[in-house]
Each structure stands twice: as structure tokens, then as C-alpha cells.
Short mmCIF file of C-alpha atoms in Angstrom, two decimals:
data_model
loop_
_atom_site.label_atom_id
_atom_site.label_comp_id
_atom_site.label_asym_id
_atom_site.label_seq_id
_atom_site.Cartn_x
_atom_site.Cartn_y
_atom_site.Cartn_z
CA MET A 1 133.54 77.95 54.83
CA LEU A 2 130.97 77.99 52.03
CA ALA A 3 129.70 74.58 53.11
CA LYS A 4 129.31 75.86 56.65
CA ILE A 5 127.33 78.87 55.47
CA ALA A 6 125.21 76.60 53.27
CA HIS A 7 124.61 74.31 56.21
CA GLN A 8 123.69 77.14 58.54
CA ARG A 9 121.33 78.53 55.94
CA CYS A 10 119.70 75.13 55.34
CA ALA A 11 119.43 74.42 59.03
CA TRP A 12 117.90 77.81 59.60
CA VAL A 13 115.45 77.36 56.72
CA ALA A 14 114.51 73.86 57.90
CA GLY A 15 114.00 75.11 61.43
CA PHE A 16 112.04 78.09 60.17
CA LEU A 17 109.83 75.90 57.99
CA GLY A 18 109.29 73.55 60.88
CA VAL A 19 108.23 76.40 63.13
CA CYS A 20 106.03 77.80 60.32
CA GLN A 21 104.33 74.45 59.99
CA PHE A 22 103.80 74.37 63.71
CA VAL A 23 102.36 77.88 63.72
CA ILE A 24 100.16 77.33 60.65
CA PHE A 25 98.99 73.77 61.02
CA ALA A 26 99.14 72.87 64.67
CA PRO A 27 96.21 75.14 65.52
CA ALA A 28 94.15 73.45 62.85
CA LEU A 29 95.16 70.02 64.04
CA MET A 30 94.87 70.62 67.73
CA ALA A 31 91.98 73.08 67.53
CA ARG A 32 93.29 74.97 70.52
CA GLY A 33 92.03 78.52 70.97
CA MET A 34 89.25 77.75 68.58
CA GLY A 35 85.55 77.36 68.75
CA ALA A 36 82.98 75.91 66.43
CA LEU A 37 79.83 77.00 64.69
CA ALA A 38 77.34 74.32 63.73
CA GLY A 39 73.70 73.95 62.88
CA LYS A 40 71.12 72.60 60.53
CA VAL A 41 69.60 74.23 57.47
CA THR A 42 65.99 73.30 56.81
CA ASP A 43 63.23 74.23 54.38
CA PRO A 44 59.89 75.72 55.47
CA ALA A 45 58.56 72.19 56.08
CA GLY A 46 61.47 71.44 58.41
CA ASP A 47 63.15 69.02 55.97
CA PRO A 48 66.94 69.25 55.69
CA VAL A 49 68.40 71.25 52.79
CA PRO A 50 71.45 69.38 51.48
CA PHE A 51 74.34 71.22 49.81
CA ALA A 52 73.24 74.63 51.06
CA VAL A 53 76.23 76.96 51.00
CA VAL A 54 77.03 78.41 54.41
CA THR A 55 79.63 81.18 54.45
CA ALA A 56 81.21 82.53 57.60
CA THR A 57 83.04 85.82 57.13
CA SER A 58 85.23 87.02 59.94
CA VAL A 59 84.23 90.55 60.91
CA ASP A 60 87.69 90.99 62.47
CA THR A 61 89.92 89.81 59.61
CA GLY A 62 87.62 89.65 56.57
CA GLN A 63 88.54 85.98 56.02
CA VAL A 64 85.80 84.17 54.08
CA LEU A 65 85.17 80.52 54.95
CA PRO A 66 82.67 78.63 52.79
CA ALA A 67 81.14 75.26 53.65
CA ALA A 68 78.27 73.14 52.40
CA THR A 69 75.65 71.28 54.35
CA GLY A 70 75.64 67.52 54.16
CA ALA A 71 72.82 65.23 53.13
CA ASP A 72 71.21 65.76 56.55
CA GLY A 73 71.33 69.56 56.20
CA THR A 74 73.95 69.98 58.91
CA TYR A 75 77.09 72.09 58.76
CA LYS A 76 79.99 72.71 61.05
CA PHE A 77 82.88 75.18 61.07
CA ARG A 78 85.96 75.18 63.25
CA LEU A 79 86.64 78.86 63.71
CA SER A 80 89.15 81.08 65.41
CA LEU A 81 87.58 82.97 68.27
CA GLY A 82 85.92 86.13 67.03
CA THR A 83 82.84 87.62 65.43
CA TYR A 84 81.43 86.32 62.17
CA HIS A 85 78.84 87.29 59.60
CA VAL A 86 77.13 84.12 58.39
CA THR A 87 75.09 83.68 55.21
CA TYR A 88 73.00 80.73 54.05
CA GLU A 89 72.25 80.16 50.35
CA SER A 90 70.66 77.39 48.34
CA ALA A 91 69.08 77.35 44.91
CA GLY A 92 65.32 77.89 45.07
CA TYR A 93 65.45 79.52 48.50
CA GLU A 94 65.73 83.09 49.68
CA PRO A 95 69.20 83.76 51.10
CA ALA A 96 69.38 84.21 54.85
CA GLU A 97 72.01 85.77 57.05
CA LEU A 98 73.10 86.20 60.64
CA PRO A 99 74.88 89.57 60.87
CA VAL A 100 76.68 88.81 64.12
CA VAL A 101 77.68 85.43 65.48
CA ARG A 102 80.18 85.41 68.31
CA VAL A 103 82.49 82.44 68.75
CA ALA A 104 83.80 83.26 72.18
CA GLY A 105 85.28 80.03 73.50
CA PRO A 106 86.22 76.43 72.79
CA TRP A 107 82.64 75.29 72.49
CA THR A 108 80.14 74.90 69.66
CA VAL A 109 77.78 77.76 68.88
CA VAL A 110 74.60 76.30 67.36
CA GLU A 111 72.78 78.36 64.74
CA ASN A 112 70.01 76.60 62.85
CA CYS A 113 68.49 78.26 59.80
CA LYS A 114 65.11 77.84 58.15
CA LEU A 115 65.21 78.97 54.52
CA GLU A 116 62.13 80.44 52.87
CA MET A 117 61.17 79.32 49.35
CA LYS A 118 62.08 81.83 46.65
CA ASP A 119 59.25 83.40 44.70
CA GLU A 120 59.72 81.57 41.36
CA GLN A 121 58.13 84.37 39.32
CA ALA A 122 60.50 86.93 40.76
CA GLN A 123 63.56 84.86 39.85
CA GLY A 124 63.68 85.86 36.19
CA ASN A 125 65.89 83.44 34.27
CA PRO A 126 67.76 81.30 36.78
CA ASP A 127 71.03 79.57 36.01
CA PRO A 128 70.13 76.49 33.90
CA ALA A 129 72.35 74.36 36.13
CA GLN A 130 70.15 75.26 39.08
CA GLN A 131 66.92 74.25 37.43
CA PRO A 132 65.31 70.93 38.34
CA ALA A 133 66.33 67.85 36.40
CA PRO A 134 64.35 67.66 33.15
CA ASN A 135 61.06 66.00 33.75
CA PRO A 136 58.48 65.44 31.08
CA PRO A 137 55.07 66.99 31.60
CA ALA A 138 53.09 64.89 33.96
CA ASN A 139 50.43 62.82 32.29
CA SER A 140 48.76 59.63 33.21
CA GLN A 141 50.89 57.54 30.83
CA GLU A 142 54.39 58.57 31.82
CA PRO A 143 55.53 58.54 35.43
CA SER A 144 57.17 61.71 36.71
CA LEU A 145 59.62 62.41 39.51
CA GLU A 146 56.74 63.75 41.59
CA ASP A 147 55.07 60.34 41.19
CA LEU A 148 58.16 58.87 42.86
CA GLY A 149 57.89 61.30 45.77
CA ILE A 150 60.84 63.41 44.58
CA THR A 151 60.01 67.09 44.97
CA PRO A 152 61.29 69.77 42.55
CA ALA A 153 63.44 71.12 45.40
CA GLN A 154 65.11 67.71 45.80
CA ALA A 155 65.75 67.44 42.06
CA LYS A 156 67.09 70.97 41.83
CA GLY A 157 70.84 71.38 41.45
CA ASN A 158 73.07 73.69 43.42
CA ALA A 159 75.86 75.25 41.37
CA GLN A 160 77.50 76.79 44.44
CA ALA A 161 77.74 73.44 46.20
CA GLN A 162 79.18 71.96 43.01
CA ALA A 163 81.77 74.75 42.94
CA LEU A 164 82.69 73.89 46.52
CA LEU A 165 83.09 70.20 45.62
CA ASP A 166 85.20 71.21 42.60
CA LYS A 167 87.44 73.34 44.80
CA ARG A 168 87.81 70.52 47.31
CA SER A 169 88.79 68.05 44.57
CA ARG A 170 91.25 70.49 43.00
CA MET A 171 92.99 71.08 46.32
CA LEU A 172 93.09 67.39 47.22
CA LYS A 173 94.54 66.54 43.79
CA ILE A 174 97.35 69.01 44.43
CA HIS A 175 97.73 67.52 47.93
CA GLN A 176 98.03 64.05 46.40
CA ARG A 177 100.60 65.10 43.79
CA LEU A 178 102.70 67.04 46.25
CA GLY A 179 102.55 64.09 48.66
CA ILE A 180 103.93 61.78 45.98
CA ILE A 181 106.65 64.29 45.06
CA THR A 182 107.57 64.67 48.75
CA ILE A 183 108.37 60.96 48.99
CA GLU A 184 111.45 61.44 46.81
CA PRO A 185 113.37 64.05 48.84
CA PHE A 186 112.11 62.33 52.00
CA ALA A 187 113.62 59.00 50.93
CA ALA A 188 116.79 60.74 49.74
CA THR A 189 117.07 62.51 53.10
CA LEU A 190 116.77 59.22 54.97
CA ILE A 191 119.41 57.64 52.70
CA ALA A 192 121.69 60.65 53.09
CA SER A 193 121.34 60.38 56.87
CA ALA A 194 123.45 57.21 56.73
CA PHE A 195 126.41 59.38 55.71
CA ALA A 196 125.58 62.35 57.93
CA GLY A 197 125.35 60.86 61.40
CA GLY A 198 128.34 58.56 61.89
CA LYS A 199 131.77 59.30 63.36
CA LYS A 200 133.50 59.73 60.01
CA THR A 201 131.06 62.10 58.42
CA SER A 202 132.10 65.22 56.60
CA SER A 203 130.34 68.56 56.76
CA SER A 204 129.43 68.20 53.07
CA ASP A 205 127.55 64.95 53.87
CA ARG A 206 125.67 66.77 56.59
CA ASP A 207 125.00 69.71 54.28
CA LEU A 208 123.51 67.41 51.66
CA HIS A 209 121.35 65.79 54.34
CA ALA A 210 120.24 69.22 55.56
CA ILE A 211 119.43 70.48 52.05
CA LEU A 212 117.36 67.40 51.29
CA GLY A 213 115.67 67.65 54.67
CA THR A 214 114.82 71.29 54.05
CA ALA A 215 113.30 70.44 50.66
CA THR A 216 111.29 67.65 52.31
CA VAL A 217 109.96 69.91 55.06
CA GLY A 218 109.03 72.60 52.52
CA LEU A 219 107.21 70.19 50.24
CA TYR A 220 105.54 68.51 53.20
CA GLY A 221 104.29 71.90 54.42
CA ALA A 222 102.78 72.63 51.02
CA THR A 223 101.23 69.13 50.90
CA ALA A 224 99.66 69.58 54.32
CA TYR A 225 98.40 73.06 53.44
CA PHE A 226 96.28 71.80 50.54
CA ALA A 227 94.73 69.05 52.68
CA ILE A 228 93.96 71.27 55.65
CA ARG A 229 92.59 74.16 53.58
CA ALA A 230 90.41 71.99 51.28
CA PRO A 231 86.74 72.82 52.00
CA GLU A 232 85.01 70.34 54.22
CA ILE A 233 81.67 68.89 53.19
CA HIS A 234 79.85 68.70 56.46
CA GLY A 235 77.48 65.92 57.33
CA THR A 236 79.83 63.44 55.66
CA LYS A 237 80.98 60.77 58.05
CA THR A 238 84.61 59.83 57.45
CA ARG A 239 84.71 56.17 56.48
CA GLY A 240 87.18 53.84 54.83
CA PRO A 241 90.95 54.12 54.33
CA ILE A 242 90.83 57.92 54.62
CA ARG A 243 90.35 57.48 58.38
CA LEU A 244 93.76 55.79 58.69
CA HIS A 245 95.23 58.41 56.34
CA LYS A 246 93.98 61.23 58.59
CA THR A 247 94.98 59.47 61.81
CA LEU A 248 98.55 59.04 60.55
CA ALA A 249 98.76 62.83 60.09
CA TRP A 250 98.83 63.07 63.87
CA ILE A 251 102.12 61.14 63.79
CA HIS A 252 103.92 62.51 60.73
CA GLY A 253 102.66 66.09 61.27
CA PRO A 254 104.30 66.65 64.67
CA GLY A 255 107.20 64.45 63.51
CA MET A 256 107.84 66.74 60.58
CA VAL A 257 108.02 69.71 62.96
CA LEU A 258 110.20 67.95 65.52
CA THR A 259 112.65 66.29 63.13
CA PRO A 260 114.27 69.47 61.71
CA ILE A 261 114.46 71.05 65.17
CA LEU A 262 116.23 67.98 66.57
CA GLY A 263 118.32 67.84 63.40
CA GLU A 264 119.48 71.40 63.91
CA ILE A 265 120.57 70.60 67.49
CA ALA A 266 122.38 67.46 66.29
CA PHE A 267 124.02 69.42 63.49
CA ALA A 268 125.31 72.04 65.91
CA GLN A 269 126.72 69.32 68.16
CA LYS A 270 128.54 67.68 65.22
CA ASP A 271 129.90 71.03 64.09
CA ARG A 272 131.40 71.53 67.53
CA GLY A 273 133.07 68.15 67.13
CA GLU A 274 130.83 66.60 69.77
CA ARG A 275 129.09 63.30 69.63
CA VAL A 276 125.32 63.72 69.10
CA HIS A 277 123.83 63.49 72.54
CA GLY A 278 120.83 64.38 74.66
CA ILE A 279 117.52 65.09 73.01
CA ALA A 280 119.28 65.46 69.61
CA SER A 281 119.92 61.71 69.59
CA LEU A 282 116.18 61.32 68.98
CA HIS A 283 116.52 63.02 65.57
CA GLY A 284 117.07 59.72 63.75
CA PRO A 285 114.31 57.67 65.42
CA VAL A 286 111.79 60.52 65.10
CA ALA A 287 112.66 60.91 61.42
CA ILE A 288 112.22 57.18 60.80
CA ILE A 289 108.84 57.09 62.59
CA THR A 290 107.79 60.20 60.67
CA GLY A 291 108.88 58.65 57.37
CA ALA A 292 107.14 55.37 58.13
CA ALA A 293 103.90 57.16 59.09
CA PHE A 294 104.08 59.33 55.97
CA GLY A 295 104.74 56.34 53.70
CA LEU A 296 101.89 54.40 55.30
CA ALA A 297 99.60 57.40 54.86
CA VAL A 298 100.34 57.41 51.12
CA VAL A 299 99.89 53.64 50.83
CA SER A 300 96.66 53.69 52.87
CA VAL A 301 94.81 55.60 50.16
CA SER A 302 96.65 54.04 47.22
CA VAL A 303 96.25 50.31 47.72
CA LYS A 304 93.05 48.55 48.62
CA PHE A 305 93.50 46.26 51.62
CA MET B 1 14.84 52.40 27.41
CA LEU B 2 17.21 51.42 24.60
CA ARG B 3 18.51 55.00 24.45
CA LYS B 4 19.25 54.97 28.20
CA LEU B 5 21.09 51.66 27.81
CA LEU B 6 23.23 53.04 24.95
CA ILE B 7 24.07 56.18 26.90
CA GLY B 8 24.99 54.02 29.88
CA ILE B 9 27.31 51.85 27.72
CA LEU B 10 28.94 54.95 26.20
CA LEU B 11 29.49 56.44 29.63
CA MET B 12 31.07 53.23 30.84
CA CYS B 13 33.52 52.96 27.91
CA PRO B 14 36.13 55.47 29.19
CA ALA B 15 35.95 53.85 32.57
CA ALA B 16 36.55 50.47 30.96
CA LEU B 17 39.54 51.86 29.01
CA ALA B 18 40.91 53.49 32.12
CA GLY B 19 40.61 50.16 33.84
CA ALA B 20 43.01 48.71 31.24
CA GLU B 21 45.79 50.84 32.73
CA SER B 22 48.04 49.07 35.19
CA GLN B 23 50.99 50.17 37.25
CA TRP B 24 54.23 48.75 38.53
CA MET B 25 55.94 49.92 41.70
CA LEU B 26 59.55 49.37 42.65
CA ASP B 27 59.78 47.45 45.93
CA GLY B 28 63.51 47.09 46.31
CA SER B 29 66.64 47.89 44.40
CA THR B 30 70.38 47.42 44.34
CA LEU B 31 72.30 49.55 41.86
CA THR B 32 76.06 49.06 41.79
CA TYR B 33 78.64 50.93 39.76
CA HIS B 34 82.02 49.30 39.15
CA VAL B 35 85.17 51.34 38.64
CA SER B 36 88.50 49.84 37.61
CA HIS B 37 91.95 51.22 38.38
CA PRO B 38 95.28 49.38 38.20
CA LEU B 39 95.49 49.57 42.02
CA HIS B 40 91.81 49.37 42.89
CA GLN B 41 88.58 47.68 41.95
CA SER B 42 85.89 49.82 43.52
CA GLU B 43 82.15 49.68 43.58
CA GLY B 44 79.47 51.93 44.95
CA ILE B 45 76.08 50.64 45.93
CA SER B 46 72.74 52.38 46.28
CA HIS B 47 69.52 50.92 47.63
CA GLU B 48 67.63 54.21 47.38
CA ALA B 49 66.18 53.98 43.88
CA ARG B 50 62.51 54.75 43.44
CA GLY B 51 60.58 53.55 40.43
CA LYS B 52 57.21 53.39 38.82
CA GLY B 53 55.79 51.93 35.62
CA ILE B 54 52.53 52.91 33.96
CA CYS B 55 51.04 50.59 31.32
CA HIS B 56 48.60 52.03 28.86
CA GLU B 57 47.34 50.69 25.54
CA GLY B 58 49.89 47.89 25.47
CA GLN B 59 52.90 50.06 26.34
CA CYS B 60 54.54 50.36 29.73
CA ASN B 61 56.57 53.47 30.57
CA PHE B 62 59.01 53.04 33.41
CA LEU B 63 60.87 55.69 35.37
CA ILE B 64 63.56 54.93 37.93
CA ALA B 65 65.26 57.71 39.88
CA VAL B 66 68.12 57.54 42.33
CA PRO B 67 70.03 60.29 44.16
CA VAL B 68 73.69 60.45 43.05
CA LYS B 69 74.83 60.94 46.63
CA SER B 70 73.16 57.71 47.74
CA PHE B 71 75.92 55.57 46.18
CA ASP B 72 78.13 54.24 48.94
CA SER B 73 81.56 52.77 48.19
CA GLY B 74 82.58 52.38 51.85
CA ASP B 75 85.06 55.26 51.45
CA SER B 76 83.71 58.74 52.16
CA ASN B 77 86.59 60.39 50.32
CA ARG B 78 85.94 58.39 47.16
CA ASP B 79 82.18 59.04 47.41
CA LEU B 80 82.74 62.80 47.61
CA HIS B 81 85.15 62.65 44.70
CA MET B 82 82.65 60.66 42.63
CA LEU B 83 79.97 63.19 43.59
CA GLN B 84 82.24 65.92 42.29
CA VAL B 85 83.26 64.32 38.99
CA THR B 86 79.69 63.31 38.22
CA ARG B 87 78.48 66.85 39.10
CA GLY B 88 76.16 65.33 41.67
CA ALA B 89 75.46 68.63 43.44
CA GLU B 90 74.39 70.29 40.18
CA PHE B 91 72.45 67.27 38.93
CA PRO B 92 71.47 65.41 42.09
CA ILE B 93 69.14 62.81 40.57
CA VAL B 94 69.91 60.06 38.05
CA THR B 95 66.87 59.06 36.04
CA VAL B 96 66.39 56.01 33.86
CA ARG B 97 63.46 55.79 31.46
CA THR B 98 62.39 52.89 29.33
CA ARG B 99 59.36 51.82 27.36
CA VAL B 100 58.40 48.17 27.24
CA PRO B 101 55.57 46.57 25.23
CA GLU B 102 53.25 45.01 27.77
CA SER B 103 53.53 41.67 25.96
CA ALA B 104 57.35 41.74 26.22
CA ALA B 105 57.06 42.31 29.94
CA GLU B 106 56.25 38.58 30.25
CA SER B 107 59.51 37.40 28.60
CA ALA B 108 62.40 35.87 30.52
CA THR B 109 64.85 38.16 28.71
CA LEU B 110 64.12 41.78 27.96
CA ASN B 111 66.17 43.79 25.50
CA LEU B 112 65.44 47.35 26.47
CA ASP B 113 66.19 50.73 25.00
CA ILE B 114 66.95 52.88 28.01
CA GLU B 115 67.50 56.59 28.39
CA ILE B 116 69.67 57.78 31.27
CA GLN B 117 69.90 61.35 32.53
CA PHE B 118 73.03 61.69 34.60
CA ALA B 119 75.68 64.35 35.18
CA GLY B 120 73.72 66.80 33.04
CA GLN B 121 73.74 64.50 30.00
CA THR B 122 71.04 62.37 28.41
CA VAL B 123 72.35 59.12 26.94
CA GLN B 124 70.48 56.31 25.24
CA TYR B 125 71.60 52.69 25.34
CA LYS B 126 69.98 50.38 22.83
CA GLN B 127 68.95 46.79 23.37
CA VAL B 128 70.43 46.32 26.82
CA PRO B 129 69.68 42.73 27.94
CA PHE B 130 67.92 42.21 31.27
CA GLN B 131 66.79 38.97 32.91
CA ARG B 132 63.35 38.66 34.39
CA VAL B 133 62.46 36.26 37.17
CA VAL B 134 58.97 36.03 38.70
CA LYS B 135 58.78 35.14 42.39
CA GLY B 136 55.17 35.10 43.51
CA ASN B 137 53.82 38.63 43.27
CA GLU B 138 57.26 40.06 42.66
CA THR B 139 59.18 40.41 39.44
CA GLN B 140 62.94 40.67 39.65
CA ILE B 141 64.83 42.40 36.85
CA THR B 142 68.61 42.08 36.68
CA GLY B 143 71.13 43.28 34.14
CA THR B 144 74.14 45.44 33.48
CA ILE B 145 74.17 48.84 31.81
CA PRO B 146 77.43 49.28 29.83
CA ALA B 147 78.00 52.87 30.89
CA LYS B 148 81.13 54.81 29.96
CA MET B 149 82.49 57.97 31.54
CA THR B 150 82.85 59.66 28.17
CA ASP B 151 79.16 59.04 27.41
CA PHE B 152 78.34 61.44 30.23
CA LYS B 153 81.32 63.75 29.67
CA ILE B 154 82.77 62.72 33.03
CA THR B 155 86.50 63.23 33.45
CA PRO B 156 87.71 59.87 34.79
CA PRO B 157 88.89 60.34 38.38
CA SER B 158 92.52 59.47 38.94
CA LEU B 159 94.55 57.98 41.74
CA LEU B 160 98.31 58.57 41.87
CA THR B 161 97.82 60.45 38.58
CA ILE B 162 96.55 57.27 36.86
CA PRO B 163 92.93 57.63 35.68
CA VAL B 164 90.34 54.91 36.15
CA LYS B 165 89.06 53.00 33.11
CA ASN B 166 86.48 54.69 30.94
CA GLU B 167 83.99 51.84 31.42
CA PHE B 168 81.95 51.86 34.62
CA PRO B 169 79.29 49.15 34.22
CA ILE B 170 76.24 49.52 36.43
CA THR B 171 74.64 46.32 37.61
CA VAL B 172 70.95 46.59 38.28
CA ASP B 173 68.80 44.42 40.51
CA LEU B 174 65.22 45.65 40.76
CA THR B 175 62.21 44.05 42.39
CA TRP B 176 58.81 45.19 41.12
CA HIS B 177 55.26 44.39 41.93
CA LYS B 178 52.22 44.98 39.77
CA MET B 179 49.42 47.01 41.28
#
């Protein structure tokens, strides 16, 4: 009786987590019902401003979404449909804002921004991190950065952009650790499945499989959350093994939603003393494909090919 | 007449001294950092260095500058992570300064004291050996800077919770021409 209750609870939790993942992450992955806001941030001369911080704040929900421009000054947000207040900031420039930007459909709203130089005398004592790289006083005997064609604006740091990079790295580190931890219950779930699916299985074998599966789905959801919510650095073209890593998410992501749902159907069939049949018979193959894609995703960024 | 001649010579002296000044310009560059991890050997390459040398009274001062974000390892994720750990958004330019006696600039091997500003730190490396090869009008300088993460207070990035080695040697290949 207790085992049955435990099973029902686990199955319900696994199903619930699967549905949660679908609700939370599928929109981000499929970008349905979403639009985009993109543009280029330039200086008064029309040159791109890299690492400018662009912040879109939803007028409807208050959600704050920061991003940074890439080396070419471009930025891009994927946004839920709605109205946004957008600000543009970069060290050495006057902040700029767009009070109302409407993202009304699944297309890209383009908003370019030209930043005006900040009046240096009015700045007081700026953050030392935002001051230009130290450069000795120009004289005829020592070359300076200006001699190399590097302007003070190009040499100037941007603490906000650094904070965004720091946040991205922190979140991806957690993503990486959780991903590694997830392998263990995932592997244990696959091993436990050998005792859960045959003719002579007991309900306790199935319960163990369900508990491990639930833990896997929960950890996977947390792993995915930290990857999806890590700030994007726009203007960066995805290159290298990370492309395969991201592509594989399209396999193990839906697989991780589908597997517990199919598992719950299969579980119910077994509990009724039936042979697993119909769509539930896909539970095993889907789980194996999901596991293989997940394992390959981990290996793709761990080992150099 | 003699007075006019003397004044003329005196006026020409600064011009003659100024004429003794010469300059070097960087034509091409390949800077490569090497990072070691038990699972990976990675390197990032930049060809975007700019450099200039000014020689005056027997001393040549060189400055080389390169944007941190210009280093390309072929993996955008790694490049962004390196940009983060090296605080490349806060300190976007790496500068290298060195002073070379003009006479030493003719040697096949140069042992240089170099000063690097990177990741918000200024670090000096003493007597770093560089090889010099002259090819027509161009002078090629190659060598390796024995940089360490701790020198620049960089937390070594990690993969699968294992950090990379502290050493990240930077190989330098610079082509200069004298103006």
C-alpha cells in the first residue's frame, strides 16, 4: 500500500516536473508567442559601442532583462509579447532610453541607439574600473595607445558589461555542475529500468525506477534553467563544440519532458496488471535516446575532438 | 657673416638631433596563448595587435596593444569565459611595453625586460629571450612570454570542476619594419 502511494506520488511529481519543464523551457526553446528586439548601439561618430549594457524592462510584469552588445555593437533580445522600457548604458557615454517599445508579434523590432559622449568634467570621480587603461603621458619618446590608433573610448572598461559576463559564467558553472550531478541519477534510472519493465517486476522495482526518474527530471530541470537564464552576450557567433552541445538540447529537452509522461502511462498499465502497450511502449526507447543525447552533450564540451 | 653661419648651425642642431629619432611599426602579428587542462589543450590566437617603437638617444621604447576580445580559440563559449576570467570587459586592452638599447636591436637574440598590463594588473618579466630574424625590410621577432594566471590574479577557469594549469605561455610572432 505504502509502495503504491510512494509510486503514485513519484509518478505525479515526475509528471508535474515534466509539465513544468515544458511550460517553463519550451517557450524559450521554441520561441513561440515571442518576438524579438534587436539593434545596434553606436557612438556619435557611428562606430559600434561594444559591451554597452542594454536593459529591457517589461512594463507589464516588471521583469528586468539585461544584455550586452557584442564587439560589433549589436544586441538582440527574445522577448514575450508586450511593452518594454529599454535603456542603453556604457561607460563614458550619456545613458539613453526608449520609454515605450512594443513587441507585438513574432518578428524583430529594430531599435538602433546613438549614444552621446558624457561630459568628462561633469562626471566627478568615475569608478576606477571604468577609466581608460593606464597610459603614460604622450611624449615623443614613448609611444601611446593613441599612437596606435586606439581611442580612449576603446581602451575604457565597462564594469556593467563585466558584471554581466560574471553573471553568465556563474550561471553556466552551476549549469555544468548540475549537469554532471544529473548523470548519476540518470544512469541509475536507466539501470533500474532493467528491473522495472519486464514481466516479473515488482512494484518496489518500479517505485525505485520512478523515484530515480523523478530525481533525474528535477535535476535536469534545474540544469536547463541555469543554461537558459544565463545572460546572452549578443554579437557573439556560436562556434565550436558548444554548437553541438546546444543542438543536442533539442533532443534531450523534449525527451526529458516526454519520458516521464510515457513512464507514467506505462506505470499505470503495469499497475493494472497489463502488458505495457500503445504509446507507453515508447517510454524505454525515448529514455535511451534522451540519455544518449544528454551524455553526448556533456562529452561534447568536455573532450576535445 | 661668421655670426650668421654660427646662428644657422645652432638652429640646425635640434633638427639634426630630431633626425636621429627613428620609429618602428608593427606590420603583422600572431599572439597565441596556450592553456592546459587534463582533458584539453587549448590555444587562442589574435592577429589584431598594434605596435610602435620610438628610438631616441640610443634607446627604443616599444608599445604593443591588443584587444582581449580579439583572441579566438575556435570556441565561442571558451572565448567568452576567458573574457570573463581575464576581466576583458573592464580592462579591454592588453599592453606590452619594453625598452631596448638601439645597439641590441641588431642582435639575433634579445633578452628583454617587458611590462604587461592585463586584467587590471601590471606585471614585469625580466630577461625574456626573443629571436630576431631580418627578412629584407622586415624584422621578425619571436619568443614566448612565461605568463602565469596568478601573476595577473586570474582565477584559473575550470572544466568539470578541474582547473586549468596556472601557466599560460604566450607565444609571440611580430613582424616590424623601420620607418
